[in-house]
Amino acid sequence: MIPAKLLEDTARELMSRAAIDIPADYRAGVAAAREREQNRIARFVLTEMERNWDIATADRRPMCADTGLPRYYVRVGNEALVEGGFVALERALRKATAEATASIPLRPNRVHPLTRVDYNNNVGAHAPEITYAFEPGGTWIDVTTVHKGGLFGSDYRMLFPADGVGGLKRFFVDTLVQFGKRGLACQPAIVGIGLGGSKDTCMQLGKQAACLRTVGDRNPDPGIASLELDLMKLGNSIGMGAMGFVGSSMVVDCHIEVGHTHTGGMPVSIHTFCLSSRRATARVHPDGSIEYRTDPQWFTPYMRRETVEW
């Protein structure tokens, strides 16, 4: 069995890594965007972002004052066992969140929506969110923490089949323009798109596409992969750059995840994982060994499987 205390300690370490250390794939994407950027101010902003990340890592302090809404994605090997069961796992993750809020520290962002009661630990009703997925075989558990802003940077629209790719592109451009003009997202961003599914699935797929895939990763469907590249190029052609300044560095990458949907609709969600692209993953084995990484490896072939399995 995997000890619950080991999962708690691992989750606390992941909270620290996610808040402080920007993943190498995103840093490389921003560096490439800086090299392409022709606008002097936007290029300066990108340079200062990198300096800020270096300072945060050196001083072991969160790289952004707003540490977002910590949450977890848990991928479980089918043969994995947890000491005390998965209730013990959830208790461990909630405790780790509270401890990390105090020790890193994270900003205690979680409040009751009406009374505004704040327990000062980022734990509350339905918080932190824990999303599960499963994988055939395996005795390990992958724990990923994501610290994503919880105010803006997301939108949803029910399109129709006749809108097609053109309608998707119009919605994409409209959304990014509004995010940039109104300060609703911190560019440059990894943009995730959920295409299809039910409304709630569509929203989940878009957020996961933004937060759980690495820069440069392409969807295995060639048509979807081509559309990802088209949208990334389109997003960088609208005249906005880093932090809304004039430029061409709004989108570091674009990821699309697809779910089969109702025959009469084409729901679309758009999510931006901003310059605070905070994620960290660990695979925990029953022998106590831990493998840390920054690629969640969330979208496996099993997760993207279609139709009936034989």
Short mmCIF file of C-alpha atoms in Angstrom, two decimals:
data_model
loop_
_atom_site.label_atom_id
_atom_site.label_comp_id
_atom_site.label_asym_id
_atom_site.label_seq_id
_atom_site.Cartn_x
_atom_site.Cartn_y
_atom_site.Cartn_z
CA MET A 1 0.00 0.00 0.00
CA ILE A 2 1.01 3.60 -0.52
CA PRO A 3 1.14 5.35 2.87
CA ALA A 4 -1.22 8.31 3.20
CA LYS A 5 1.51 10.28 5.00
CA LEU A 6 3.81 9.84 2.01
CA LEU A 7 1.10 11.27 -0.26
CA GLU A 8 0.63 14.20 2.12
CA ASP A 9 4.36 15.00 2.19
CA THR A 10 4.58 14.67 -1.58
CA ALA A 11 1.61 16.95 -2.16
CA ARG A 12 3.11 19.59 0.12
CA GLU A 13 6.37 19.47 -1.85
CA LEU A 14 4.43 19.72 -5.12
CA MET A 15 2.66 22.83 -3.84
CA SER A 16 6.04 24.46 -3.25
CA ARG A 17 7.46 23.47 -6.62
CA ALA A 18 4.38 24.65 -8.50
CA ALA A 19 4.25 28.03 -6.75
CA ILE A 20 7.95 28.80 -7.15
CA ASP A 21 9.49 27.04 -10.17
CA ILE A 22 8.19 27.71 -13.68
CA PRO A 23 8.26 24.52 -15.82
CA ALA A 24 11.09 24.36 -18.34
CA ASP A 25 8.76 23.82 -21.31
CA TYR A 26 6.89 27.06 -20.61
CA ARG A 27 10.10 28.98 -20.00
CA ALA A 28 11.43 27.77 -23.34
CA GLY A 29 8.18 28.82 -25.01
CA VAL A 30 8.41 32.32 -23.54
CA ALA A 31 12.08 32.61 -24.55
CA ALA A 32 11.10 31.72 -28.12
CA ALA A 33 8.29 34.29 -28.02
CA ARG A 34 10.75 36.94 -26.82
CA GLU A 35 13.06 36.21 -29.73
CA ARG A 36 10.18 36.63 -32.19
CA GLU A 37 8.73 39.74 -30.53
CA GLN A 38 9.46 42.98 -32.41
CA ASN A 39 7.73 45.42 -30.07
CA ARG A 40 10.23 46.96 -27.63
CA ILE A 41 7.90 47.17 -24.60
CA ALA A 42 6.44 43.69 -25.04
CA ARG A 43 9.96 42.30 -25.41
CA PHE A 44 11.03 44.13 -22.23
CA VAL A 45 8.07 42.60 -20.34
CA LEU A 46 9.05 39.10 -21.44
CA THR A 47 12.65 39.70 -20.33
CA GLU A 48 11.53 40.94 -16.92
CA MET A 49 9.25 37.93 -16.52
CA GLU A 50 12.23 35.64 -16.89
CA ARG A 51 14.23 37.69 -14.37
CA ASN A 52 11.35 37.44 -11.92
CA TRP A 53 11.28 33.66 -12.28
CA ASP A 54 15.03 33.44 -11.64
CA ILE A 55 14.69 35.53 -8.48
CA ALA A 56 11.76 33.44 -7.24
CA THR A 57 13.71 30.22 -7.70
CA ALA A 58 16.84 31.62 -6.05
CA ASP A 59 14.93 33.03 -3.07
CA ARG A 60 12.44 30.10 -2.87
CA ARG A 61 9.47 32.46 -2.92
CA PRO A 62 6.28 32.27 -5.02
CA MET A 63 6.85 33.82 -8.43
CA CYS A 64 3.52 35.68 -8.32
CA ALA A 65 1.80 37.39 -5.40
CA ASP A 66 -1.52 35.88 -6.48
CA THR A 67 -0.87 32.17 -6.02
CA GLY A 68 -4.17 31.23 -7.64
CA LEU A 69 -6.50 28.45 -6.60
CA PRO A 70 -4.53 25.29 -5.76
CA ARG A 71 -6.12 22.09 -7.02
CA TYR A 72 -5.14 18.49 -7.74
CA TYR A 73 -5.36 16.05 -10.61
CA VAL A 74 -4.85 12.45 -9.49
CA ARG A 75 -4.17 9.63 -11.96
CA VAL A 76 -4.41 6.19 -10.39
CA GLY A 77 -2.95 2.93 -11.64
CA ASN A 78 -5.68 0.31 -11.56
CA GLU A 79 -3.85 -1.88 -9.06
CA ALA A 80 -2.86 0.94 -6.68
CA LEU A 81 -3.82 0.75 -3.01
CA VAL A 82 -3.75 3.58 -0.49
CA GLU A 83 -3.38 3.07 3.23
CA GLY A 84 -6.75 4.09 4.63
CA GLY A 85 -8.31 4.21 1.16
CA PHE A 86 -9.05 7.20 -1.00
CA VAL A 87 -10.76 9.07 1.83
CA ALA A 88 -7.33 9.07 3.49
CA LEU A 89 -5.83 10.34 0.22
CA GLU A 90 -8.26 13.26 0.12
CA ARG A 91 -7.60 14.10 3.76
CA ALA A 92 -3.87 14.07 2.99
CA LEU A 93 -4.29 16.44 0.04
CA ARG A 94 -6.44 18.87 2.02
CA LYS A 95 -4.00 18.84 4.93
CA ALA A 96 -1.06 19.37 2.58
CA THR A 97 -2.84 22.36 1.04
CA ALA A 98 -3.40 23.98 4.43
CA GLU A 99 0.20 23.37 5.52
CA ALA A 100 1.61 24.66 2.24
CA THR A 101 -0.51 27.81 2.48
CA ALA A 102 1.16 28.62 5.78
CA SER A 103 4.70 27.50 5.01
CA ILE A 104 5.42 28.59 1.41
CA PRO A 105 3.35 30.82 1.88
CA LEU A 106 0.41 30.79 -0.54
CA ARG A 107 -2.14 33.56 -0.52
CA PRO A 108 -5.30 32.23 1.19
CA ASN A 109 -7.65 32.88 -1.73
CA ARG A 110 -10.55 30.58 -0.84
CA VAL A 111 -13.57 32.26 0.71
CA HIS A 112 -17.28 31.47 1.07
CA PRO A 113 -19.02 33.09 -1.94
CA LEU A 114 -21.61 34.96 0.14
CA THR A 115 -20.36 35.33 3.70
CA ARG A 116 -16.71 35.71 2.53
CA VAL A 117 -15.60 33.53 5.45
CA ASP A 118 -11.94 32.63 4.93
CA TYR A 119 -10.20 29.86 6.88
CA ASN A 120 -6.83 31.22 5.72
CA ASN A 121 -5.71 27.85 4.40
CA ASN A 122 -7.18 27.48 0.86
CA VAL A 123 -9.40 24.66 2.15
CA GLY A 124 -13.17 24.85 2.24
CA ALA A 125 -16.33 23.47 0.68
CA HIS A 126 -15.31 21.69 -2.55
CA ALA A 127 -11.80 23.13 -2.14
CA PRO A 128 -9.25 22.17 -3.17
CA GLU A 129 -10.79 20.43 -6.15
CA ILE A 130 -9.57 16.88 -6.78
CA THR A 131 -10.09 15.36 -10.22
CA TYR A 132 -9.47 11.65 -10.78
CA ALA A 133 -8.51 9.57 -13.79
CA PHE A 134 -7.52 5.93 -14.00
CA GLU A 135 -5.04 3.90 -16.02
CA PRO A 136 -4.96 0.15 -16.71
CA GLY A 137 -2.39 -1.70 -14.64
CA GLY A 138 0.12 0.04 -12.41
CA THR A 139 0.45 0.25 -8.65
CA TRP A 140 1.48 3.93 -8.68
CA ILE A 141 -0.45 7.15 -8.13
CA ASP A 142 0.33 10.35 -10.05
CA VAL A 143 -0.44 13.54 -8.13
CA THR A 144 -0.41 16.81 -10.04
CA THR A 145 -1.03 20.18 -8.47
CA VAL A 146 -2.07 23.15 -10.57
CA HIS A 147 -2.28 26.72 -9.26
CA LYS A 148 -4.56 28.49 -11.73
CA GLY A 149 -6.10 31.90 -11.32
CA GLY A 150 -9.76 31.66 -10.42
CA LEU A 151 -11.30 34.95 -11.55
CA PHE A 152 -11.08 35.32 -15.32
CA GLY A 153 -9.32 33.79 -18.29
CA SER A 154 -12.13 31.39 -19.24
CA ASP A 155 -15.11 31.58 -21.56
CA TYR A 156 -17.71 29.27 -23.08
CA ARG A 157 -20.00 29.37 -26.09
CA MET A 158 -22.46 26.93 -27.60
CA LEU A 159 -21.71 26.93 -31.30
CA PHE A 160 -23.55 24.83 -33.87
CA PRO A 161 -22.26 22.35 -36.44
CA ALA A 162 -22.78 24.82 -39.28
CA ASP A 163 -20.44 27.31 -37.55
CA GLY A 164 -17.58 24.93 -38.23
CA VAL A 165 -13.92 25.82 -37.87
CA GLY A 166 -14.63 29.39 -38.97
CA GLY A 167 -17.00 29.91 -36.06
CA LEU A 168 -14.47 28.43 -33.66
CA LYS A 169 -11.79 30.81 -34.95
CA ARG A 170 -14.08 33.83 -34.57
CA PHE A 171 -14.89 32.88 -30.99
CA PHE A 172 -11.18 32.31 -30.31
CA VAL A 173 -10.16 35.74 -31.61
CA ASP A 174 -13.08 37.54 -29.91
CA THR A 175 -12.18 35.93 -26.60
CA LEU A 176 -8.46 36.71 -26.73
CA VAL A 177 -9.14 40.32 -27.75
CA GLN A 178 -11.49 40.79 -24.80
CA PHE A 179 -9.06 39.11 -22.41
CA GLY A 180 -6.30 41.45 -23.61
CA LYS A 181 -8.30 44.68 -23.70
CA ARG A 182 -9.95 44.16 -20.32
CA GLY A 183 -7.01 42.63 -18.49
CA LEU A 184 -8.79 39.32 -17.95
CA ALA A 185 -5.68 37.17 -18.49
CA CYS A 186 -1.93 37.60 -18.11
CA GLN A 187 -0.26 37.01 -21.46
CA PRO A 188 1.61 35.23 -22.86
CA ALA A 189 -0.56 32.22 -22.15
CA ILE A 190 -0.98 28.58 -22.91
CA VAL A 191 -4.49 28.51 -24.36
CA GLY A 192 -6.59 25.40 -23.86
CA ILE A 193 -9.72 24.66 -25.86
CA GLY A 194 -12.39 22.14 -24.98
CA LEU A 195 -14.32 21.12 -28.06
CA GLY A 196 -17.46 19.04 -27.66
CA GLY A 197 -18.73 16.95 -24.80
CA SER A 198 -21.51 18.12 -22.52
CA LYS A 199 -21.17 21.66 -21.16
CA ASP A 200 -19.40 20.60 -17.97
CA THR A 201 -17.13 18.17 -19.84
CA CYS A 202 -16.32 20.88 -22.39
CA MET A 203 -15.21 23.23 -19.61
CA GLN A 204 -13.13 20.54 -17.94
CA LEU A 205 -11.41 19.55 -21.19
CA GLY A 206 -10.48 23.16 -21.94
CA LYS A 207 -8.96 23.74 -18.52
CA GLN A 208 -7.08 20.45 -18.61
CA ALA A 209 -5.80 21.20 -22.11
CA ALA A 210 -4.39 24.50 -20.85
CA CYS A 211 -2.96 23.26 -17.57
CA LEU A 212 -1.95 19.64 -18.13
CA ARG A 213 -0.17 19.61 -21.49
CA THR A 214 3.32 20.93 -22.15
CA VAL A 215 4.41 23.55 -24.66
CA GLY A 216 5.07 21.89 -28.01
CA ASP A 217 2.83 18.90 -27.32
CA ARG A 218 0.43 18.17 -30.19
CA ASN A 219 -2.87 16.31 -30.20
CA PRO A 220 -2.44 12.83 -31.77
CA ASP A 221 -5.29 13.56 -34.21
CA PRO A 222 -3.55 15.19 -37.22
CA GLY A 223 -6.52 17.42 -37.99
CA ILE A 224 -6.74 18.68 -34.42
CA ALA A 225 -2.97 19.11 -34.24
CA SER A 226 -3.06 21.26 -37.39
CA LEU A 227 -5.87 23.36 -35.91
CA GLU A 228 -3.83 23.90 -32.73
CA LEU A 229 -1.02 25.40 -34.79
CA ASP A 230 -3.44 27.51 -36.84
CA LEU A 231 -5.01 28.98 -33.71
CA MET A 232 -1.65 29.69 -32.11
CA LYS A 233 -0.58 31.61 -35.20
CA LEU A 234 -3.94 33.39 -35.32
CA GLY A 235 -3.71 34.37 -31.64
CA ASN A 236 -0.29 35.93 -32.19
CA SER A 237 -1.49 37.92 -35.21
CA ILE A 238 -4.14 40.08 -33.52
CA GLY A 239 -1.66 42.78 -32.43
CA MET A 240 -1.45 42.08 -28.69
CA GLY A 241 1.64 40.94 -26.88
CA ALA A 242 2.83 40.32 -23.33
CA MET A 243 0.51 41.70 -20.63
CA GLY A 244 -1.71 43.37 -23.24
CA PHE A 245 0.93 45.61 -24.78
CA VAL A 246 1.13 45.90 -28.55
CA GLY A 247 3.02 42.94 -29.93
CA SER A 248 2.87 39.40 -31.26
CA SER A 249 3.46 37.27 -28.18
CA MET A 250 -0.01 36.58 -26.81
CA VAL A 251 -0.06 32.79 -27.16
CA VAL A 252 2.81 30.50 -26.16
CA ASP A 253 0.93 27.42 -27.33
CA CYS A 254 -2.58 26.22 -28.08
CA HIS A 255 -3.93 22.82 -27.03
CA ILE A 256 -7.27 21.31 -28.04
CA GLU A 257 -9.04 18.37 -26.42
CA VAL A 258 -12.12 16.82 -28.00
CA GLY A 259 -15.15 15.05 -26.58
CA HIS A 260 -17.99 13.50 -28.57
CA THR A 261 -21.02 15.75 -28.22
CA HIS A 262 -24.73 16.10 -28.96
CA THR A 263 -25.49 15.85 -32.66
CA GLY A 264 -27.09 19.30 -32.69
CA GLY A 265 -24.31 21.31 -31.07
CA MET A 266 -20.61 22.19 -30.98
CA PRO A 267 -19.79 23.51 -27.50
CA VAL A 268 -16.47 25.30 -27.10
CA SER A 269 -14.60 26.48 -24.01
CA ILE A 270 -11.45 28.60 -23.94
CA HIS A 271 -9.06 28.77 -20.99
CA THR A 272 -5.77 30.60 -20.57
CA PHE A 273 -3.01 29.32 -18.30
CA CYS A 274 -1.28 32.63 -17.73
CA LEU A 275 2.37 33.60 -17.27
CA SER A 276 2.11 31.94 -13.85
CA SER A 277 1.94 28.51 -15.49
CA ARG A 278 2.20 26.63 -12.23
CA ARG A 279 2.10 22.85 -12.28
CA ALA A 280 4.10 20.03 -10.76
CA THR A 281 3.67 16.24 -10.78
CA ALA A 282 4.96 13.30 -8.78
CA ARG A 283 4.52 9.58 -9.30
CA VAL A 284 4.35 7.81 -5.94
CA HIS A 285 5.12 4.08 -5.76
CA PRO A 286 4.19 1.64 -2.98
CA ASP A 287 7.88 1.03 -2.23
CA GLY A 288 8.13 4.68 -1.16
CA SER A 289 10.01 5.94 -4.22
CA ILE A 290 8.89 9.21 -5.79
CA GLU A 291 9.52 10.54 -9.31
CA TYR A 292 9.03 14.31 -9.71
CA ARG A 293 8.39 15.87 -13.10
CA THR A 294 6.70 18.91 -14.68
CA ASP A 295 4.82 17.06 -17.44
CA PRO A 296 1.58 15.71 -15.95
CA GLN A 297 1.20 13.14 -18.78
CA TRP A 298 -2.51 13.41 -18.18
CA PHE A 299 -3.91 12.79 -21.65
CA THR A 300 -2.91 9.17 -22.23
CA PRO A 301 -4.17 7.02 -25.12
CA TYR A 302 -6.47 5.31 -22.62
CA MET A 303 -7.99 8.64 -21.61
CA ARG A 304 -8.58 9.64 -25.26
CA ARG A 305 -10.00 6.23 -26.24
CA GLU A 306 -13.06 6.11 -28.47
CA THR A 307 -16.07 3.76 -28.87
CA VAL A 308 -16.46 0.33 -27.23
CA GLU A 309 -13.37 -1.48 -26.01
CA TRP A 310 -13.09 -5.10 -27.08
#
